PDB file of C-alpha atoms in Angstrom:
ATOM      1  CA  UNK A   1      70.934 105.374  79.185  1.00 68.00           C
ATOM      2  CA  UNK A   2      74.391 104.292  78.088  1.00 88.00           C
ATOM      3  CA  UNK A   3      75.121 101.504  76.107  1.00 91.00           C
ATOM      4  CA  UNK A   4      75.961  98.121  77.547  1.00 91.00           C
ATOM      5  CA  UNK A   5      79.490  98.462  76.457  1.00 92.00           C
ATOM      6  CA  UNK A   6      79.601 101.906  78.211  1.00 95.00           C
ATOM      7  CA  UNK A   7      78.305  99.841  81.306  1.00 95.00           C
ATOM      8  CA  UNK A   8      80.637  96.995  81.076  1.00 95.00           C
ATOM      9  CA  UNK A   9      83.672  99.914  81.041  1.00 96.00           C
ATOM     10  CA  UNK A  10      81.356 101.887  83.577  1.00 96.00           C
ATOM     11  CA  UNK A  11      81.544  98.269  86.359  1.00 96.00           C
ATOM     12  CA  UNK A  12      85.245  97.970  85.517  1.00 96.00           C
ATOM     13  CA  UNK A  13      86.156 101.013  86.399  1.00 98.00           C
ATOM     14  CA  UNK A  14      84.583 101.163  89.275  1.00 98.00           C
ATOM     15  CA  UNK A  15      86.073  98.210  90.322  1.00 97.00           C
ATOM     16  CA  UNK A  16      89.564  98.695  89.729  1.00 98.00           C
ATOM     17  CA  UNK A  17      88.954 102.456  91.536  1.00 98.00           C
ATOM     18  CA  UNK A  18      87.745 100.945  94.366  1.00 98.00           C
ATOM     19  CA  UNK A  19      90.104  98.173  94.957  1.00 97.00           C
ATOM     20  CA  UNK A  20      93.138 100.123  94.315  1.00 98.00           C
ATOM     21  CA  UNK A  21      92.175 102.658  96.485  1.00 98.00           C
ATOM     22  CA  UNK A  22      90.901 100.026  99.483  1.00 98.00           C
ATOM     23  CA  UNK A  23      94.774  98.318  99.224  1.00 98.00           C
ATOM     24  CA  UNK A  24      96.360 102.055  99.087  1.00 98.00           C
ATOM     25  CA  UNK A  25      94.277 102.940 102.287  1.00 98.00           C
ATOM     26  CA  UNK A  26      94.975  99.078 104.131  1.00 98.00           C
ATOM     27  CA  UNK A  27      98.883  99.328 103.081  1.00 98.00           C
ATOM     28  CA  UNK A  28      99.498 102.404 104.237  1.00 98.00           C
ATOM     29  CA  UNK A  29      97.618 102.254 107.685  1.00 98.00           C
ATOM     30  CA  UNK A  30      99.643  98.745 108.270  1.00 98.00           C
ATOM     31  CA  UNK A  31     103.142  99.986 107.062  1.00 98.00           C
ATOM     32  CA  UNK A  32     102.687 103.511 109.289  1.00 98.00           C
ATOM     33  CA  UNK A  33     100.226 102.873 111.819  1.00 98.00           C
ATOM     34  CA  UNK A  34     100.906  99.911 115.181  1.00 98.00           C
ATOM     35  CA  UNK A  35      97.869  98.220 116.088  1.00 97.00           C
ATOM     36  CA  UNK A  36      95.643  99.856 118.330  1.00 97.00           C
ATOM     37  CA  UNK A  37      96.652 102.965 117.659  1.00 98.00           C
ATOM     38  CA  UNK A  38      94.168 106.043 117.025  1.00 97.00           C
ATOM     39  CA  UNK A  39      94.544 109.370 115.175  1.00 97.00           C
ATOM     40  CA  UNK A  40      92.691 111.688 115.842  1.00 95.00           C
ATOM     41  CA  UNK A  41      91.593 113.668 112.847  1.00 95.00           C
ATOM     42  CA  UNK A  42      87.977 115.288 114.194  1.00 93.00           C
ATOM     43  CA  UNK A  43      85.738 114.605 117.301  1.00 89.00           C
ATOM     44  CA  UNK A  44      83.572 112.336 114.998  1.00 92.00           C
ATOM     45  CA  UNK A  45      86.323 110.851 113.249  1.00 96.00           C
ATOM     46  CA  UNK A  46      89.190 108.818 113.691  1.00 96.00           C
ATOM     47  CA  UNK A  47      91.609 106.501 111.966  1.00 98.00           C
ATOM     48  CA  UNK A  48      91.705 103.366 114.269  1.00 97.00           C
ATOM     49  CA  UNK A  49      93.936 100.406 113.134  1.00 98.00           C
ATOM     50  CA  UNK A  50      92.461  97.163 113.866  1.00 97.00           C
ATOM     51  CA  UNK A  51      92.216  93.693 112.425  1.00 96.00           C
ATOM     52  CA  UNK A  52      89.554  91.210 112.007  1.00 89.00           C
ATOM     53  CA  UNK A  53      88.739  87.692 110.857  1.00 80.00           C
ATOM     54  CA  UNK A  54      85.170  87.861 110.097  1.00 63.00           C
ATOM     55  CA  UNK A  55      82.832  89.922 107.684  1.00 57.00           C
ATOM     56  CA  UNK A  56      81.985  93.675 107.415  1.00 53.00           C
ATOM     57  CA  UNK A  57      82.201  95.768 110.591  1.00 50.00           C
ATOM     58  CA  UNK A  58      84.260  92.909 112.030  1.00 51.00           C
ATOM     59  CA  UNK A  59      81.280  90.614 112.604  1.00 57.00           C
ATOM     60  CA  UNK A  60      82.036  86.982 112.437  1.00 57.00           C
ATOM     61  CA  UNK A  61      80.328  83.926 110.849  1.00 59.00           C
ATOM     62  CA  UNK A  62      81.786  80.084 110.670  1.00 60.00           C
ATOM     63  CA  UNK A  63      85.748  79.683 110.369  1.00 72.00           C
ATOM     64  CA  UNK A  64      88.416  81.462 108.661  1.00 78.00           C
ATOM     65  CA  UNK A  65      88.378  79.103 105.336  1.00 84.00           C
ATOM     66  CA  UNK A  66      85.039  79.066 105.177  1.00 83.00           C
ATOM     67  CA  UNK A  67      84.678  83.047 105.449  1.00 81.00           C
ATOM     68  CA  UNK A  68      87.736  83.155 102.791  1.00 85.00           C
ATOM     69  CA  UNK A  69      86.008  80.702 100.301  1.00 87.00           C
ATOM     70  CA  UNK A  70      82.316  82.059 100.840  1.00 85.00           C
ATOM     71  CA  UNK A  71      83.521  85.408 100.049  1.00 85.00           C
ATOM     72  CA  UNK A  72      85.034  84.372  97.081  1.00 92.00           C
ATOM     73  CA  UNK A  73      81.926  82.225  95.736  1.00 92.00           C
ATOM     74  CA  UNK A  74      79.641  85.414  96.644  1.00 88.00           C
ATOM     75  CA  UNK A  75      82.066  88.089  94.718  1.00 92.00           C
ATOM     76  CA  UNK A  76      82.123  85.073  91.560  1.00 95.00           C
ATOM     77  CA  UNK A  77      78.831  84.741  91.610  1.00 95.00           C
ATOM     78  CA  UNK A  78      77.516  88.242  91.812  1.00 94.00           C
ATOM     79  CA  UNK A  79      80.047  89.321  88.814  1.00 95.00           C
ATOM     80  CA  UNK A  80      79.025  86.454  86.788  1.00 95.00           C
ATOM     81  CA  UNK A  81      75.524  88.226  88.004  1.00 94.00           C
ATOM     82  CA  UNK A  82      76.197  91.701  87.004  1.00 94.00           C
ATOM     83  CA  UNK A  83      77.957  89.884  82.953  1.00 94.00           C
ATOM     84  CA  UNK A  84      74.524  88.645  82.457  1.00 94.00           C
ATOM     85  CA  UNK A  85      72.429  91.404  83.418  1.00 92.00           C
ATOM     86  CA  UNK A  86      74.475  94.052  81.150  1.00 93.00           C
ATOM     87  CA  UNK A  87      74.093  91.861  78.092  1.00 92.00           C
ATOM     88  CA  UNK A  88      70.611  91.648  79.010  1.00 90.00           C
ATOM     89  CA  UNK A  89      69.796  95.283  79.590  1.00 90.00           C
ATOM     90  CA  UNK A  90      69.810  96.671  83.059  1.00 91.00           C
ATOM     91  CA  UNK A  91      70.186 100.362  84.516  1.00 93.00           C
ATOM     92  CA  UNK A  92      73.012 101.966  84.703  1.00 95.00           C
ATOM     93  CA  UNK A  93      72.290 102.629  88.669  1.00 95.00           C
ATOM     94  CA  UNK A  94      72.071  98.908  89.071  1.00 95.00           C
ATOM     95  CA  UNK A  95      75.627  98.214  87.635  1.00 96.00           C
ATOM     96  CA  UNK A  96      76.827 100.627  89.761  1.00 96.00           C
ATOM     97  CA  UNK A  97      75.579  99.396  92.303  1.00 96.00           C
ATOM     98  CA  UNK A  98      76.699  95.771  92.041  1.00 96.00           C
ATOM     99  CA  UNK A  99      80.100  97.206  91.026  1.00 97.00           C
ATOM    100  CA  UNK A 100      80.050  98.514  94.054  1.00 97.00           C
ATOM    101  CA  UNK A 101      79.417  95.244  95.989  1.00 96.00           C
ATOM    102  CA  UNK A 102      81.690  93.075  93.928  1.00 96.00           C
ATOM    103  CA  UNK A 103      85.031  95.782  94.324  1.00 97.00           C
ATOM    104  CA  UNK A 104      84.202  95.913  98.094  1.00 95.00           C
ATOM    105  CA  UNK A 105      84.391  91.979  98.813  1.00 93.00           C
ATOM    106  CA  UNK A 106      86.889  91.717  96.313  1.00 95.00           C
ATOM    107  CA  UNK A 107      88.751  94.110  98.249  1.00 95.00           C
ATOM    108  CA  UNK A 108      88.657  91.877 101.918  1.00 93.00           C
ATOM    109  CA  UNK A 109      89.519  89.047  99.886  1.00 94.00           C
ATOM    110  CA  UNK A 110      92.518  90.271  99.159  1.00 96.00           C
ATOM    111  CA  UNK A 111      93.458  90.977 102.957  1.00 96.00           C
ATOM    112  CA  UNK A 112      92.137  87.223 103.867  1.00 93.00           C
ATOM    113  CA  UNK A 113      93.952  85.757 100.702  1.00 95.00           C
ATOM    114  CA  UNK A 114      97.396  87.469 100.450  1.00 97.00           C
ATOM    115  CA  UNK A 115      98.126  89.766 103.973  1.00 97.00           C
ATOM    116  CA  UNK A 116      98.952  86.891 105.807  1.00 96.00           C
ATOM    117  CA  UNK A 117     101.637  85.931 103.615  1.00 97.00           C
ATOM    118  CA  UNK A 118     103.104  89.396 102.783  1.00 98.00           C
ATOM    119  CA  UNK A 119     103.492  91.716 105.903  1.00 98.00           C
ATOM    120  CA  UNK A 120     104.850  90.620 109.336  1.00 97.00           C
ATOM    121  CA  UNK A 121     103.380  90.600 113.257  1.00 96.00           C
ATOM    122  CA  UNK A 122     105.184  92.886 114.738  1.00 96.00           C
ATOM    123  CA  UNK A 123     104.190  93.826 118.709  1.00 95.00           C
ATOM    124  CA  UNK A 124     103.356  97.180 119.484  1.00 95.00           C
ATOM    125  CA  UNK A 125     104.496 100.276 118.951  1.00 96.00           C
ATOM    126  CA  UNK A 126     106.037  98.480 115.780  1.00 97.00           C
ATOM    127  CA  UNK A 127     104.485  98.723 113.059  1.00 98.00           C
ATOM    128  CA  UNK A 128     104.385  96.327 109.674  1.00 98.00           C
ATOM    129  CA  UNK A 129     106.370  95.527 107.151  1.00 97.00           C
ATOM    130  CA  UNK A 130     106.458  93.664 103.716  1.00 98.00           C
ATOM    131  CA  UNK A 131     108.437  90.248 104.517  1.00 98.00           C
ATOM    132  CA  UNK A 132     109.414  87.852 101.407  1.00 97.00           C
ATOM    133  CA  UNK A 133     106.357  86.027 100.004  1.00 97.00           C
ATOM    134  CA  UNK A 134     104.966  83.014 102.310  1.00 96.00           C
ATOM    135  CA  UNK A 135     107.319  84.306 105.460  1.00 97.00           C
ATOM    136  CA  UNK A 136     104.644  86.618 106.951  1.00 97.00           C
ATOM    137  CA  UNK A 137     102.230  85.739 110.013  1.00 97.00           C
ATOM    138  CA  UNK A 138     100.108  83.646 108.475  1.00 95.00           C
ATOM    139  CA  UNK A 139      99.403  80.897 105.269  1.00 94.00           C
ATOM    140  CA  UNK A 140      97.196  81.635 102.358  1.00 94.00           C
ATOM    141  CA  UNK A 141      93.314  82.512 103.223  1.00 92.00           C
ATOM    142  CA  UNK A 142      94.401  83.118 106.810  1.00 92.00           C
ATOM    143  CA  UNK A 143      95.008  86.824 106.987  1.00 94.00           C
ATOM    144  CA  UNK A 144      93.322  89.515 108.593  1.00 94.00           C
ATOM    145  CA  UNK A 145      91.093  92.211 107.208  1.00 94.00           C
ATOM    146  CA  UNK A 146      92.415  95.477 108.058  1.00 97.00           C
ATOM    147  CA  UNK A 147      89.968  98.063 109.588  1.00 97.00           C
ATOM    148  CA  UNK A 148      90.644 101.957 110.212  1.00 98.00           C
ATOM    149  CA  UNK A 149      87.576 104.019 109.792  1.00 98.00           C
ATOM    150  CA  UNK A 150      85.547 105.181 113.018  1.00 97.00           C
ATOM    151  CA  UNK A 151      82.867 107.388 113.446  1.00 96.00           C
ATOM    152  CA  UNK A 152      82.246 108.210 117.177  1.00 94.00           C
ATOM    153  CA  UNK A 153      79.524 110.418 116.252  1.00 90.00           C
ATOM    154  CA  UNK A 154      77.885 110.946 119.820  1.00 89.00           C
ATOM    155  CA  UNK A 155      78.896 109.921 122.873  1.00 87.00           C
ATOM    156  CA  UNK A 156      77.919 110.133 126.730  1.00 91.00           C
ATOM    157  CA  UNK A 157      78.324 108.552 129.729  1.00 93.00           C
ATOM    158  CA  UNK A 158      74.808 107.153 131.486  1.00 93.00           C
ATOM    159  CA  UNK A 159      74.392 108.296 134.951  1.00 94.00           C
ATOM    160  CA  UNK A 160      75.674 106.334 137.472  1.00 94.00           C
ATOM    161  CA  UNK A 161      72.465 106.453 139.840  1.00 93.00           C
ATOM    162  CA  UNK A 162      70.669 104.718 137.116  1.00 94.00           C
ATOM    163  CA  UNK A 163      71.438 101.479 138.146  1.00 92.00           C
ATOM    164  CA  UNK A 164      68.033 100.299 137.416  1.00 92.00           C
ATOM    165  CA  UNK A 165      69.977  99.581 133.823  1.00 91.00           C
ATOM    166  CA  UNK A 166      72.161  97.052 135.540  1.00 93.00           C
ATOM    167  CA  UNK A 167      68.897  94.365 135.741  1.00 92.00           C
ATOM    168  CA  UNK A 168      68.399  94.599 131.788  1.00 91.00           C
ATOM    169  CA  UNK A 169      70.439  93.095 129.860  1.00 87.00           C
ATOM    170  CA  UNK A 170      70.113  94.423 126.518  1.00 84.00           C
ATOM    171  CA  UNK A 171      70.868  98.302 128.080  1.00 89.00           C
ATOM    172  CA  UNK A 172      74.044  99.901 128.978  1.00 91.00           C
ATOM    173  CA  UNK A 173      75.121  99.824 132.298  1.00 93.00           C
ATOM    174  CA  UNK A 174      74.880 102.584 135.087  1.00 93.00           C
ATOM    175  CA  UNK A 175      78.410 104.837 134.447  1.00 93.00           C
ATOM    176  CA  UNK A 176      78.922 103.211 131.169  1.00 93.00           C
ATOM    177  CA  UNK A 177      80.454 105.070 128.702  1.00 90.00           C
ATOM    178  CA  UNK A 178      78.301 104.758 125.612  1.00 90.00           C
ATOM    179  CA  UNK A 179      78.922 105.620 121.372  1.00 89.00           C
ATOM    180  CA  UNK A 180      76.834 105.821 118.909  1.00 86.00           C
ATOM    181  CA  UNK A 181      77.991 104.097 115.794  1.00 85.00           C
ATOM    182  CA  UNK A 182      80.720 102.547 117.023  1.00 88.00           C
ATOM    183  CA  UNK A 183      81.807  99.722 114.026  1.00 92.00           C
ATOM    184  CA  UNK A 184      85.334 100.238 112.965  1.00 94.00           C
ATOM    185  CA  UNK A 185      85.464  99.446 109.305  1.00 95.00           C
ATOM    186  CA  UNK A 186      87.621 100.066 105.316  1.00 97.00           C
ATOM    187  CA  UNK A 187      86.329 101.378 101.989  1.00 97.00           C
ATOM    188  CA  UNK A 188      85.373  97.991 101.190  1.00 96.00           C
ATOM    189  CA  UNK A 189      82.791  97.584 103.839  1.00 94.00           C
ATOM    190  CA  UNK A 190      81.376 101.056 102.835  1.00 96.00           C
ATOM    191  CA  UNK A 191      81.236 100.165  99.221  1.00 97.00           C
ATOM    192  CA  UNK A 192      78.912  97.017 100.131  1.00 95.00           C
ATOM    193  CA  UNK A 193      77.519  98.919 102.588  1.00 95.00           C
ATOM    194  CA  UNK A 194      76.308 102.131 100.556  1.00 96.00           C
ATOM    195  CA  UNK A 195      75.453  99.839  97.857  1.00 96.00           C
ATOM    196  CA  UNK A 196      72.892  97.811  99.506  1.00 95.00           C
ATOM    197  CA  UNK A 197      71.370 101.212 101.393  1.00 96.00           C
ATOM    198  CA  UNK A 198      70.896 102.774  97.914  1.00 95.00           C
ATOM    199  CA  UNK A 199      69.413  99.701  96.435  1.00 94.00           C
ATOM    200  CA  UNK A 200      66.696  99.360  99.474  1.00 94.00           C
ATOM    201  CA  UNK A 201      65.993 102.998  99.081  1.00 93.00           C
ATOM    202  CA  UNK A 202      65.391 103.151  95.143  1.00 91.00           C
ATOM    203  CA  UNK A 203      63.019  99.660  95.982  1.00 86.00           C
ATOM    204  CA  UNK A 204      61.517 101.652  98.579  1.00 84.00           C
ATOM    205  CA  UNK A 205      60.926 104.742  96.225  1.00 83.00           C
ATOM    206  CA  UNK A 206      59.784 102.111  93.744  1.00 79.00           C
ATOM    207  CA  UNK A 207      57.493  99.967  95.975  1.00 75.00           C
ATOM    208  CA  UNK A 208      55.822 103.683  97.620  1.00 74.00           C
ATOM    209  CA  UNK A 209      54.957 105.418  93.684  1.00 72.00           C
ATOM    210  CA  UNK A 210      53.380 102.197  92.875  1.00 65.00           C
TER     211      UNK A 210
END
């Protein structure tokens, strides 16, 4: 186990890795890629530019200042967390871990808190650009997260003489075309994202040798 100055270094690393990379990925899709469009890279993967105004995988919860400001008490809190837990003595898979979780919605906070003030709205096939600070498409905690990653790792069309499907509600539709796993979504959603599955899983392991 390293030491819990190791681990303080370890977190802020992480961190600052994450995040850069995140606003490397978001810039460059914005400043080369128009909304909407796709490129295809394999069958089960594409870039896809898209915006959102809510939470990971583009779900939405309460209004934009209230998703801005809840994001940033989480992100405080779960640092101010992760401080206290080092100095106490934790494991070094449990700071990564919340590093993890803290550089991912650190990383959307900085689309909600600063995009909206930075780059344009340009209609496409334009594409973005860096305008002077507080002249872009929106005011401070008002911009969009930016979205690219999408894994269309099956897909198939249900028959069309099923239309038995049509009279439930919660089923595709008779001809629909259907995807498996189809949330478009950044590095900052997968670093929550991964976080939280490896946490359940080491619980799990925990929880099924006891």
């Amino acid at each position: 186990m390293i030491s819990r100055k190791q681990q303080g270094w370890l977190a802020t690393a992480i961190v600052l890795c994450v995040l850069i990379l995140d606003q490397l990925i978001k810039v460059w899709v914005k400043t080369h890629m128009y909304l909407g469009e796709s490129i295809h890279v394999f069958d089960w993967f594409q870039l896809h530019f898209i915006e959102n105004n809510g939470m990971a995988f583009g779900w939405e919860l309460g209004g934009k200042y209230f998703l801005t400001a809840f994001r940033l008490v989480v992100v405080t809190a779960i640092g101010f967390y992760t401080w206290r837990r080092i100095r106490e003595g934790i494991s070094t898979f449990l700071v990564v871990c919340l590093a993890l979780i803290i550089a991912g919605a650190a990383g959307n906070i900085i689309d909600c808190l600063f995009y909206g003030l930075i780059f344009n709205n340009p209609t496409p096939p334009q594409v973005a650009q860096f305008v002077p600070w507080g002249l872009g498409y929106s005011s401070l905690m008002l911009g969009r997260v930016v979205d690219m990653f999408y894994f269309p790792l099956v897909e198939w069309d249900m028959p069309t003489t099923w239309t038995w499907l049509n009279n439930v509600s919660f089923l595709p539709k008779a001809g629909e075309h259907c995807v498996f796993f189809s949330p478009i979504f950044n590095l900052a959603d997968a670093a929550i994202s991964c976080s939280i599955i490896l946490l359940l899983l080491s619980y799990a392991f925990r929880f099924r040798k006891s």
